[in-house]
Short mmCIF file of C-alpha atoms in Angstrom, two decimals:
data_model
loop_
_atom_site.label_atom_id
_atom_site.label_comp_id
_atom_site.label_asym_id
_atom_site.label_seq_id
_atom_site.Cartn_x
_atom_site.Cartn_y
_atom_site.Cartn_z
CA MET A 293 147.11 56.32 349.84
CA ASN A 294 150.34 54.85 348.42
CA ASN A 295 148.34 52.21 346.58
CA ARG A 296 146.33 55.03 344.95
CA LYS A 297 149.49 56.98 343.93
CA SER A 298 151.07 53.81 342.49
CA LEU A 299 147.88 52.97 340.63
CA LEU A 300 147.57 56.42 339.27
CA ILE A 301 151.26 56.47 338.21
CA CYS A 302 150.86 53.09 336.51
CA LEU A 303 147.66 54.34 334.70
CA ILE A 304 149.43 57.48 333.35
CA VAL A 305 152.65 55.52 332.19
CA PHE A 306 150.29 52.84 330.64
CA PHE A 307 148.19 55.71 328.81
CA ALA A 308 151.35 57.43 327.80
CA LEU A 309 152.92 54.19 326.22
CA PHE A 310 149.69 53.21 324.36
CA SER A 311 148.63 56.63 323.25
CA SER A 312 151.92 57.47 321.65
CA GLY A 313 151.83 54.80 319.00
CA CYS A 314 154.99 52.86 317.66
CA ALA A 315 157.06 53.99 314.85
CA ASP A 316 160.04 52.50 313.12
CA ILE A 317 162.36 55.32 312.41
CA ASN A 318 165.30 55.11 309.94
CA ASN A 319 166.71 58.59 309.57
CA GLY A 320 163.34 59.75 308.03
CA ASN A 321 163.58 57.15 305.27
CA THR A 322 161.27 54.42 304.51
CA SER A 323 162.36 51.76 301.97
CA SER A 324 159.95 50.21 299.47
CA TYR A 325 162.43 47.82 298.19
CA ASN A 326 160.72 44.87 296.41
CA GLU A 327 157.24 45.44 297.80
CA PRO A 328 154.98 45.40 294.57
CA ALA A 329 152.25 47.85 295.94
CA LYS A 330 154.81 50.60 296.33
CA GLN A 331 157.19 50.00 293.40
CA GLU A 332 157.14 52.61 290.72
CA LEU A 333 157.84 51.03 287.21
CA ASN A 334 156.81 52.56 283.94
CA LEU A 335 156.61 50.80 280.68
CA THR A 336 156.80 52.82 277.51
CA ILE A 337 156.65 51.70 273.85
CA THR A 338 157.54 53.58 270.76
CA THR A 339 157.88 52.66 267.02
CA GLU A 340 160.09 54.03 264.43
CA LYS A 341 157.04 55.38 262.44
CA LEU A 342 153.21 55.11 262.63
CA ASN A 343 152.44 54.31 258.88
CA PHE A 344 153.38 51.04 257.29
CA THR A 345 152.55 48.92 254.22
CA GLU A 346 151.14 45.41 254.80
CA ASP A 347 154.42 43.77 253.90
CA GLU A 348 156.69 46.13 255.81
CA HIS A 349 158.17 44.96 259.09
CA PHE A 350 158.76 47.47 261.87
CA VAL A 351 160.20 47.46 265.38
CA VAL A 352 158.58 48.29 268.60
CA TYR A 353 160.96 49.63 271.33
CA TYR A 354 160.12 48.36 274.72
CA LYS A 355 161.48 50.50 277.89
CA LEU A 356 160.88 49.46 281.34
CA THR A 357 162.17 52.24 283.92
CA ASN A 358 162.41 52.48 287.58
CA VAL A 359 160.64 55.77 288.39
CA GLY A 360 160.88 55.39 292.16
CA LYS A 361 163.31 56.48 294.54
CA TYR A 362 165.02 53.21 295.48
CA PRO A 363 166.75 50.43 293.61
CA LEU A 364 164.54 47.63 292.45
CA ASP A 365 165.28 43.96 291.61
CA VAL A 366 163.26 43.00 288.61
CA LEU A 367 163.35 40.04 286.11
CA LYS A 368 165.03 40.60 282.83
CA ILE A 369 162.89 41.28 279.77
CA MET A 370 162.40 37.79 278.41
CA GLN A 371 160.13 37.04 275.38
CA TYR A 372 157.08 34.98 276.34
CA ALA A 373 158.14 34.98 279.99
CA THR A 374 158.00 38.49 281.34
CA TYR A 375 156.32 40.55 278.46
CA ASP A 376 153.32 40.44 276.15
CA ILE A 377 152.64 42.67 273.22
CA SER A 378 149.33 43.25 271.52
CA PHE A 379 148.05 44.47 268.24
CA SER A 380 144.43 45.23 268.39
CA PRO A 381 142.43 46.35 265.17
CA VAL A 382 140.66 49.58 265.81
CA ASN A 383 137.79 48.54 263.62
CA SER A 384 136.59 45.23 261.99
CA ASN A 385 138.51 45.77 258.75
CA GLY A 386 141.92 44.97 259.93
CA SER A 387 143.23 41.59 261.31
CA VAL A 388 146.43 40.33 262.72
CA LYS A 389 147.79 36.75 262.39
CA TYR A 390 150.84 35.41 264.42
CA ILE A 391 152.94 33.36 262.17
CA CYS A 392 155.80 32.27 264.42
CA GLY A 393 155.82 29.33 266.63
CA VAL A 394 155.78 29.67 270.52
CA PRO A 395 159.08 28.29 271.74
CA SER A 396 159.05 26.44 275.14
CA VAL A 397 159.91 28.88 277.95
CA THR A 398 162.55 28.26 280.30
CA PRO A 399 161.38 29.44 283.93
CA PRO A 400 163.41 32.46 285.30
CA THR A 401 166.15 31.87 287.66
CA ASN A 402 168.20 34.07 290.14
CA LYS A 403 170.49 34.72 286.98
CA ASP A 404 167.60 36.44 285.33
CA ILE A 405 167.20 39.13 288.19
CA VAL A 406 168.88 42.46 287.59
CA GLN A 407 168.86 45.68 289.81
CA LEU A 408 167.46 48.79 288.39
CA GLU A 409 168.53 51.98 290.08
CA SER A 410 166.36 54.87 290.27
CA GLY A 411 166.05 56.41 286.81
CA GLU A 412 167.44 53.27 285.12
CA SER A 413 165.64 51.40 282.36
CA LEU A 414 165.75 47.77 280.63
CA ASN A 415 165.31 48.07 276.93
CA ALA A 416 164.22 45.53 274.38
CA THR A 417 163.12 45.49 270.67
CA ILE A 418 160.22 43.59 269.27
CA ASP A 419 160.36 42.96 265.48
CA SER A 420 156.98 42.80 263.80
CA SER A 421 157.94 40.02 261.40
CA CYS A 422 156.10 37.35 263.46
CA TRP A 423 152.81 39.10 262.65
CA THR A 424 150.97 39.76 259.34
CA PHE A 425 148.67 42.67 259.17
CA THR A 426 145.90 43.46 256.71
CA PRO A 427 145.34 47.09 255.97
CA GLY A 428 143.79 49.12 258.68
CA GLU A 429 144.43 50.91 261.98
CA TYR A 430 145.78 49.01 265.02
CA ILE A 431 146.41 49.87 268.73
CA ILE A 432 149.83 48.54 269.95
CA THR A 433 149.94 47.95 273.78
CA ALA A 434 152.38 45.78 275.84
CA SER A 435 152.83 44.69 279.36
CA TYR A 436 155.56 43.50 281.70
CA HIS A 437 154.71 40.85 284.25
CA ALA A 438 156.50 38.91 286.79
CA SER A 439 155.04 36.65 289.20
CA GLY A 440 156.24 35.63 292.85
CA GLY A 441 155.17 32.16 292.03
CA ASN A 442 158.46 31.16 290.34
CA LYS A 443 160.93 28.97 292.45
CA ILE A 444 163.50 31.86 292.76
CA PRO A 445 164.74 32.14 296.44
CA ASN A 446 165.84 35.80 295.76
CA ARG A 447 163.25 38.57 296.28
CA TYR A 448 162.22 40.55 293.19
CA TRP A 449 159.41 42.90 292.11
CA SER A 450 156.18 41.02 291.25
CA GLY A 451 153.13 42.45 289.44
CA GLU A 452 152.10 43.81 286.12
CA VAL A 453 152.82 47.15 284.34
CA GLU A 454 150.80 48.31 281.28
CA SER A 455 152.36 50.44 278.62
CA ASN A 456 151.08 53.32 276.72
CA GLU A 457 149.03 52.81 273.64
CA ILE A 458 150.39 53.50 269.89
CA LEU A 459 148.11 53.99 266.97
CA ILE A 460 149.52 52.83 263.68
CA LYS A 461 148.16 52.58 260.27
CA VAL A 462 148.78 49.67 257.85
CA ARG A 463 148.20 50.37 254.11
CA GLU A 464 147.95 48.23 251.04
CA ASN A 465 151.27 47.83 249.22
#
């Protein structure tokens, strides 16, 4: 009889332990710190105006914002290393030519990691003087990207974020 009671008690305890599940409770908060799938970055681009002549240069404003609840370590905005910009003709009439040489890119280091608090942004400007445009309409898009493949021992966000699109019109001089 004692064996049956002991067995019954063990089964009840065993059932209670395994049916309750496990939870890691940290005052009700969970941190998504540097986990790419959970991070919330927003990339926005704007221009000073939307209509240009073919010999006119313009600036694209690039803004990367932490829209999540938690601080986030990210790589600085570095041309050719962490962002790309694209000018795509809307129809076959327009064309874009890149006229600047591509410099050698120094791989990022720990010094290139910055922490963005919730709501904080990194900003950059991109001058269009490296591109020549023929008359036509173009869609501008940008991306921010950081890969975890760098030889940086500190953790930081990795992945890619696409920007909004901007439609610009380039007209003849």
